[in-house]
Amino acid sequence: MAPDTVTMDEIVSLCKRRGFVFPSSEIYGGLGSSYDYGHYGVLLKTNVKSRWWEAMLQERDDIVALDSAIIQHPRTWQASGHLSGFTDPMVDCRTCKLRFRADHIEQGHCGRKPSRKPGETSDCNLTEARDFNLMFETTVGPVREDGSTVYLRPETAQGIFLNFKNYLQTSRKKPPFGIAQIGKSFRNEITPGNFVFRMREFEQMEMEFFVPPAEAERWFEHWTEQRMNWYTELGIRPDHLKLRPHERDELSHYSSATSDIEYLFPIGWSELEGIANRGDFDLRAHAEHSGQKLEYIDTASGERYVPHVIEPAAGADRALLAFLIDAYDEDEIDGEKRTVLRLHPRLAPVKVAVLPLVRKDGQPELAAEIHRALRGSVQSEYDEGGAIGRRYRRQDEIGTPWAVTVDHQSLEDRTVTLRDRDSLAQERIAIDALGEEIGRRLRAPWRSPKLND
Ligand code: GAP
């Protein structure tokens, strides 16, 4: 395995320096574990989500899309088991006033200096472990009264189960078929941290695939393979990705089998996505609590059954973090250190930078004209400020795969140079052929140059 030396601090620093991700509410001192995505972060995350939608909707015919409400009827969470079971055991320290997850106490840091593990010194005064529900509560309506309590969804999945009947009636799909959704979820994590890896507000990309019960195992295998391939096809190095089946005692209350796709983050192997066989737990639970029949009836044969569900559940923020870490690289050009994000071109926030070599002789005008023509089909950026080397470095650091440079020859023969971020090759190409060439390169299969190291 190629050694990876990037630390989480280096990623955090690059993200802030280049405007990918900022700590939230920074002018007020920040709000722990909340982050705001800046311009390049928005573009990158949008690309991650678009690639997911493509894999779910465009490349198949058996999945449909949903965008459900964040605040659902509160009985949703009774039926799903979240009200009673979505808890972590926590302990408080009466001395340093911090709160720790009882099952992660070994990784905790006491609030006093020098920092120790909670409970390590005689001054620590820990409470007994208590269950702490991770759902955020709020109220609907102008007055706080009985029955007005609602919850911010802790997963997008339940919105899909609530709509199962609507989709049977309107989507002209029958099992096996899936409903996919991307959206924000909220968890009052006791110990959030590690940048966007664990936040209290994050985005999930979840798909519930409804199948005849006898086919559940086969579809579980299918989705596990599909999801592993999605990450590697988008450039994650296969030796930094692994599948970890859950032990029986780790399984969630709804699951009969779960495998985590884990990525080798700088904090060690950690969950990127979970693929679960949820059986018929959710549809049966919602049928019982709502009094509605949630089953599939085959009109031809009269056969009826409650479908089983296979769920690939990914985090958009965690996927973005893994793509950033996997892409991070450093090399040297002419004796000068370069930081470069070797992102898959289809994930890169900006696909092409258009740069006049100098700010005179008609070069800026021609470069701006090329930029305007390209931006109709790809995310293009025009930059005329500073030495050309510095402009290339800046684009390398945000992962722009190609740079178009306009020079004095461009004014004579309408050709430009097309520079490749990874190979540094510079090709002379006619301005008229640029759009097609960039489109061709974007569609071509891609392999991380870090795999050749
Ligand atoms: N519906 C099943 C479900 O929600 P999960 O393993 O709790 O399963 C799925 O969440 C994915 O959501 C995780 O693999 C992770 O990528 C992401 N995720 C979960 N909690 C998160 C958090 N606090 N911050 C960022 N991402 C999170």
mmCIF file with all atom_site columns, N, CA and C in Angstrom, residues 4-17 21 35 192-198 263-271 317-318 320-326 328:
data_model
loop_
_atom_site.group_PDB
_atom_site.id
_atom_site.type_symbol
_atom_site.label_atom_id
_atom_site.label_alt_id
_atom_site.label_comp_id
_atom_site.label_asym_id
_atom_site.label_entity_id
_atom_site.label_seq_id
_atom_site.pdbx_PDB_ins_code
_atom_site.Cartn_x
_atom_site.Cartn_y
_atom_site.Cartn_z
_atom_site.occupancy
_atom_site.B_iso_or_equiv
_atom_site.pdbx_formal_charge
_atom_site.auth_seq_id
_atom_site.auth_comp_id
_atom_site.auth_asym_id
_atom_site.auth_atom_id
_atom_site.pdbx_PDB_model_num
ATOM 1   N N  . ASP A 1 4   ? 0.546   7.006  3.026  1.00 0.00 ? 4   ASP A N  1
ATOM 2   C CA . ASP A 1 4   ? -0.197  8.269  2.923  1.00 0.00 ? 4   ASP A CA 1
ATOM 3   C C  . ASP A 1 4   ? 0.251   9.125  4.077  1.00 0.00 ? 4   ASP A C  1
ATOM 4   N N  . THR A 1 5   ? 0.786   10.281 3.779  1.00 0.00 ? 5   THR A N  1
ATOM 5   C CA . THR A 1 5   ? 1.340   11.046 4.884  1.00 0.00 ? 5   THR A CA 1
ATOM 6   C C  . THR A 1 5   ? 0.464   12.226 5.258  1.00 0.00 ? 5   THR A C  1
ATOM 7   N N  . VAL A 1 6   ? -0.608  12.455 4.485  1.00 0.00 ? 6   VAL A N  1
ATOM 8   C CA . VAL A 1 6   ? -1.425  13.636 4.773  1.00 0.00 ? 6   VAL A CA 1
ATOM 9   C C  . VAL A 1 6   ? -2.123  13.474 6.122  1.00 0.00 ? 6   VAL A C  1
ATOM 10  N N  . THR A 1 7   ? -2.134  14.551 6.877  1.00 0.00 ? 7   THR A N  1
ATOM 11  C CA . THR A 1 7   ? -2.807  14.518 8.176  1.00 0.00 ? 7   THR A CA 1
ATOM 12  C C  . THR A 1 7   ? -4.150  15.239 8.035  1.00 0.00 ? 7   THR A C  1
ATOM 13  N N  . MET A 1 8   ? -5.009  15.024 9.018  1.00 0.00 ? 8   MET A N  1
ATOM 14  C CA . MET A 1 8   ? -6.296  15.711 8.989  1.00 0.00 ? 8   MET A CA 1
ATOM 15  C C  . MET A 1 8   ? -6.052  17.224 9.078  1.00 0.00 ? 8   MET A C  1
ATOM 16  N N  . ASP A 1 9   ? -5.038  17.642 9.850  1.00 0.00 ? 9   ASP A N  1
ATOM 17  C CA . ASP A 1 9   ? -4.748  19.084 9.979  1.00 0.00 ? 9   ASP A CA 1
ATOM 18  C C  . ASP A 1 9   ? -4.382  19.698 8.628  1.00 0.00 ? 9   ASP A C  1
ATOM 19  N N  . GLU A 1 10  ? -3.618  18.946 7.817  1.00 0.00 ? 10  GLU A N  1
ATOM 20  C CA . GLU A 1 10  ? -3.238  19.480 6.494  1.00 0.00 ? 10  GLU A CA 1
ATOM 21  C C  . GLU A 1 10  ? -4.465  19.629 5.595  1.00 0.00 ? 10  GLU A C  1
ATOM 22  N N  . ILE A 1 11  ? -5.381  18.668 5.702  1.00 0.00 ? 11  ILE A N  1
ATOM 23  C CA . ILE A 1 11  ? -6.607  18.745 4.894  1.00 0.00 ? 11  ILE A CA 1
ATOM 24  C C  . ILE A 1 11  ? -7.462  19.928 5.357  1.00 0.00 ? 11  ILE A C  1
ATOM 25  N N  . VAL A 1 12  ? -7.592  20.075 6.678  1.00 0.00 ? 12  VAL A N  1
ATOM 26  C CA . VAL A 1 12  ? -8.396  21.180 7.228  1.00 0.00 ? 12  VAL A CA 1
ATOM 27  C C  . VAL A 1 12  ? -7.800  22.505 6.762  1.00 0.00 ? 12  VAL A C  1
ATOM 28  N N  . SER A 1 13  ? -6.468  22.589 6.807  1.00 0.00 ? 13  SER A N  1
ATOM 29  C CA . SER A 1 13  ? -5.800  23.835 6.454  1.00 0.00 ? 13  SER A CA 1
ATOM 30  C C  . SER A 1 13  ? -5.969  24.139 4.955  1.00 0.00 ? 13  SER A C  1
ATOM 31  N N  . LEU A 1 14  ? -5.821  23.127 4.098  1.00 0.00 ? 14  LEU A N  1
ATOM 32  C CA . LEU A 1 14  ? -6.032  23.337 2.658  1.00 0.00 ? 14  LEU A CA 1
ATOM 33  C C  . LEU A 1 14  ? -7.473  23.776 2.386  1.00 0.00 ? 14  LEU A C  1
ATOM 34  N N  . CYS A 1 15  ? -8.412  23.137 3.090  1.00 0.00 ? 15  CYS A N  1
ATOM 35  C CA . CYS A 1 15  ? -9.831  23.448 2.864  1.00 0.00 ? 15  CYS A CA 1
ATOM 36  C C  . CYS A 1 15  ? -10.133 24.896 3.224  1.00 0.00 ? 15  CYS A C  1
ATOM 37  N N  . LYS A 1 16  ? -9.494  25.385 4.293  1.00 0.00 ? 16  LYS A N  1
ATOM 38  C CA . LYS A 1 16  ? -9.753  26.767 4.692  1.00 0.00 ? 16  LYS A CA 1
ATOM 39  C C  . LYS A 1 16  ? -9.029  27.734 3.752  1.00 0.00 ? 16  LYS A C  1
ATOM 40  N N  . ARG A 1 17  ? -7.752  27.415 3.457  1.00 0.00 ? 17  ARG A N  1
ATOM 41  C CA . ARG A 1 17  ? -6.921  28.299 2.631  1.00 0.00 ? 17  ARG A CA 1
ATOM 42  C C  . ARG A 1 17  ? -7.515  28.487 1.242  1.00 0.00 ? 17  ARG A C  1
ATOM 43  N N  . VAL A 1 21  ? -13.958 24.568 2.796  1.00 0.00 ? 21  VAL A N  1
ATOM 44  C CA . VAL A 1 21  ? -14.775 24.411 4.010  1.00 0.00 ? 21  VAL A CA 1
ATOM 45  C C  . VAL A 1 21  ? -14.252 25.358 5.092  1.00 0.00 ? 21  VAL A C  1
ATOM 46  N N  . TYR A 1 35  ? -19.794 23.082 10.091 1.00 0.00 ? 35  TYR A N  1
ATOM 47  C CA . TYR A 1 35  ? -18.933 23.631 9.043  1.00 0.00 ? 35  TYR A CA 1
ATOM 48  C C  . TYR A 1 35  ? -19.764 24.239 7.932  1.00 0.00 ? 35  TYR A C  1
ATOM 49  N N  . PRO A 1 192 ? -18.698 14.709 18.560 1.00 0.00 ? 192 PRO A N  1
ATOM 50  C CA . PRO A 1 192 ? -18.443 14.904 17.135 1.00 0.00 ? 192 PRO A CA 1
ATOM 51  C C  . PRO A 1 192 ? -16.960 15.229 16.948 1.00 0.00 ? 192 PRO A C  1
ATOM 52  N N  . GLY A 1 193 ? -16.516 15.324 15.723 1.00 0.00 ? 193 GLY A N  1
ATOM 53  C CA . GLY A 1 193 ? -15.127 15.739 15.537 1.00 0.00 ? 193 GLY A CA 1
ATOM 54  C C  . GLY A 1 193 ? -14.520 15.162 14.291 1.00 0.00 ? 193 GLY A C  1
ATOM 55  N N  . ASN A 1 194 ? -13.186 15.387 14.191 1.00 0.00 ? 194 ASN A N  1
ATOM 56  C CA . ASN A 1 194 ? -12.469 14.987 12.981 1.00 0.00 ? 194 ASN A CA 1
ATOM 57  C C  . ASN A 1 194 ? -13.051 15.655 11.746 1.00 0.00 ? 194 ASN A C  1
ATOM 58  N N  . PHE A 1 195 ? -13.185 16.970 11.863 1.00 0.00 ? 195 PHE A N  1
ATOM 59  C CA . PHE A 1 195 ? -13.575 17.801 10.716 1.00 0.00 ? 195 PHE A CA 1
ATOM 60  C C  . PHE A 1 195 ? -14.964 17.364 10.253 1.00 0.00 ? 195 PHE A C  1
ATOM 61  N N  . VAL A 1 196 ? -15.185 17.197 8.951  1.00 0.00 ? 196 VAL A N  1
ATOM 62  C CA . VAL A 1 196 ? -16.549 16.880 8.490  1.00 0.00 ? 196 VAL A CA 1
ATOM 63  C C  . VAL A 1 196 ? -16.866 15.392 8.609  1.00 0.00 ? 196 VAL A C  1
ATOM 64  N N  . PHE A 1 197 ? -15.965 14.617 9.234  1.00 0.00 ? 197 PHE A N  1
ATOM 65  C CA . PHE A 1 197 ? -16.229 13.182 9.382  1.00 0.00 ? 197 PHE A CA 1
ATOM 66  C C  . PHE A 1 197 ? -17.442 12.937 10.282 1.00 0.00 ? 197 PHE A C  1
ATOM 67  N N  . ARG A 1 198 ? -17.507 13.622 11.404 1.00 0.00 ? 198 ARG A N  1
ATOM 68  C CA . ARG A 1 198 ? -18.659 13.441 12.303 1.00 0.00 ? 198 ARG A CA 1
ATOM 69  C C  . ARG A 1 198 ? -19.163 14.812 12.746 1.00 0.00 ? 198 ARG A C  1
ATOM 70  N N  . TYR A 1 263 ? -12.843 3.402  4.853  1.00 0.00 ? 263 TYR A N  1
ATOM 71  C CA . TYR A 1 263 ? -11.751 4.070  4.152  1.00 0.00 ? 263 TYR A CA 1
ATOM 72  C C  . TYR A 1 263 ? -10.627 4.318  5.153  1.00 0.00 ? 263 TYR A C  1
ATOM 73  N N  . LEU A 1 264 ? -9.406  4.265  4.652  1.00 0.00 ? 264 LEU A N  1
ATOM 74  C CA . LEU A 1 264 ? -8.266  4.509  5.536  1.00 0.00 ? 264 LEU A CA 1
ATOM 75  C C  . LEU A 1 264 ? -8.063  6.025  5.691  1.00 0.00 ? 264 LEU A C  1
ATOM 76  N N  . PHE A 1 265 ? -8.861  6.623  6.596  1.00 0.00 ? 265 PHE A N  1
ATOM 77  C CA . PHE A 1 265 ? -8.731  8.055  6.906  1.00 0.00 ? 265 PHE A CA 1
ATOM 78  C C  . PHE A 1 265 ? -7.451  8.247  7.724  1.00 0.00 ? 265 PHE A C  1
ATOM 79  N N  . PRO A 1 266 ? -6.967  9.499  7.854  1.00 0.00 ? 266 PRO A N  1
ATOM 80  C CA . PRO A 1 266 ? -5.791  9.716  8.715  1.00 0.00 ? 266 PRO A CA 1
ATOM 81  C C  . PRO A 1 266 ? -6.053  9.282  10.167 1.00 0.00 ? 266 PRO A C  1
ATOM 82  N N  . ILE A 1 267 ? -7.337  9.160  10.559 1.00 0.00 ? 267 ILE A N  1
ATOM 83  C CA . ILE A 1 267 ? -7.655  8.698  11.920 1.00 0.00 ? 267 ILE A CA 1
ATOM 84  C C  . ILE A 1 267 ? -7.739  7.167  11.974 1.00 0.00 ? 267 ILE A C  1
ATOM 85  N N  . GLY A 1 268 ? -7.421  6.501  10.873 1.00 0.00 ? 268 GLY A N  1
ATOM 86  C CA . GLY A 1 268 ? -7.490  5.033  10.825 1.00 0.00 ? 268 GLY A CA 1
ATOM 87  C C  . GLY A 1 268 ? -8.690  4.589  10.000 1.00 0.00 ? 268 GLY A C  1
ATOM 88  N N  . TRP A 1 269 ? -8.834  3.260  9.872  1.00 0.00 ? 269 TRP A N  1
ATOM 89  C CA . TRP A 1 269 ? -9.954  2.721  9.085  1.00 0.00 ? 269 TRP A CA 1
ATOM 90  C C  . TRP A 1 269 ? -11.267 3.129  9.737  1.00 0.00 ? 269 TRP A C  1
ATOM 91  N N  . SER A 1 270 ? -12.144 3.781  8.985  1.00 0.00 ? 270 SER A N  1
ATOM 92  C CA . SER A 1 270 ? -13.420 4.237  9.554  1.00 0.00 ? 270 SER A CA 1
ATOM 93  C C  . SER A 1 270 ? -14.512 4.151  8.507  1.00 0.00 ? 270 SER A C  1
ATOM 94  N N  . GLU A 1 271 ? -15.752 4.118  9.008  1.00 0.00 ? 271 GLU A N  1
ATOM 95  C CA . GLU A 1 271 ? -16.911 3.915  8.133  1.00 0.00 ? 271 GLU A CA 1
ATOM 96  C C  . GLU A 1 271 ? -17.118 5.067  7.153  1.00 0.00 ? 271 GLU A C  1
ATOM 97  N N  . ASP A 1 317 ? -20.701 14.167 3.063  1.00 0.00 ? 317 ASP A N  1
ATOM 98  C CA . ASP A 1 317 ? -19.552 14.888 3.630  1.00 0.00 ? 317 ASP A CA 1
ATOM 99  C C  . ASP A 1 317 ? -18.360 13.941 3.822  1.00 0.00 ? 317 ASP A C  1
ATOM 100 N N  . ARG A 1 318 ? -18.681 12.729 4.304  1.00 0.00 ? 318 ARG A N  1
ATOM 101 C CA . ARG A 1 318 ? -17.606 11.749 4.510  1.00 0.00 ? 318 ARG A CA 1
ATOM 102 C C  . ARG A 1 318 ? -17.011 11.320 3.179  1.00 0.00 ? 318 ARG A C  1
ATOM 103 N N  . LEU A 1 320 ? -16.890 13.173 0.477  1.00 0.00 ? 320 LEU A N  1
ATOM 104 C CA . LEU A 1 320 ? -16.077 14.316 0.043  1.00 0.00 ? 320 LEU A CA 1
ATOM 105 C C  . LEU A 1 320 ? -14.720 14.302 0.758  1.00 0.00 ? 320 LEU A C  1
ATOM 106 N N  . LEU A 1 321 ? -14.746 14.032 2.066  1.00 0.00 ? 321 LEU A N  1
ATOM 107 C CA . LEU A 1 321 ? -13.497 14.015 2.834  1.00 0.00 ? 321 LEU A CA 1
ATOM 108 C C  . LEU A 1 321 ? -12.573 12.911 2.319  1.00 0.00 ? 321 LEU A C  1
ATOM 109 N N  . ALA A 1 322 ? -13.144 11.727 2.048  1.00 0.00 ? 322 ALA A N  1
ATOM 110 C CA . ALA A 1 322 ? -12.319 10.620 1.552  1.00 0.00 ? 322 ALA A CA 1
ATOM 111 C C  . ALA A 1 322 ? -11.731 10.964 0.181  1.00 0.00 ? 322 ALA A C  1
ATOM 112 N N  . PHE A 1 323 ? -12.542 11.582 -0.687 1.00 0.00 ? 323 PHE A N  1
ATOM 113 C CA . PHE A 1 323 ? -12.025 11.949 -2.013 1.00 0.00 ? 323 PHE A CA 1
ATOM 114 C C  . PHE A 1 323 ? -10.888 12.973 -1.874 1.00 0.00 ? 323 PHE A C  1
ATOM 115 N N  . LEU A 1 324 ? -11.050 13.921 -0.961 1.00 0.00 ? 324 LEU A N  1
ATOM 116 C CA . LEU A 1 324 ? -10.006 14.935 -0.765 1.00 0.00 ? 324 LEU A CA 1
ATOM 117 C C  . LEU A 1 324 ? -8.710  14.305 -0.257 1.00 0.00 ? 324 LEU A C  1
ATOM 118 N N  . ILE A 1 325 ? -8.861  13.438 0.751  1.00 0.00 ? 325 ILE A N  1
ATOM 119 C CA . ILE A 1 325 ? -7.666  12.815 1.347  1.00 0.00 ? 325 ILE A CA 1
ATOM 120 C C  . ILE A 1 325 ? -6.967  11.939 0.319  1.00 0.00 ? 325 ILE A C  1
ATOM 121 N N  . ASP A 1 326 ? -7.765  11.175 -0.432 1.00 0.00 ? 326 ASP A N  1
ATOM 122 C CA . ASP A 1 326 ? -7.180  10.271 -1.407 1.00 0.00 ? 326 ASP A CA 1
ATOM 123 C C  . ASP A 1 326 ? -6.480  11.030 -2.530 1.00 0.00 ? 326 ASP A C  1
ATOM 124 N N  . TYR A 1 328 ? -5.076  14.098 -2.216 1.00 0.00 ? 328 TYR A N  1
ATOM 125 C CA . TYR A 1 328 ? -4.015  15.007 -1.752 1.00 0.00 ? 328 TYR A CA 1
ATOM 126 C C  . TYR A 1 328 ? -2.637  14.452 -2.096 1.00 0.00 ? 328 TYR A C  1
#
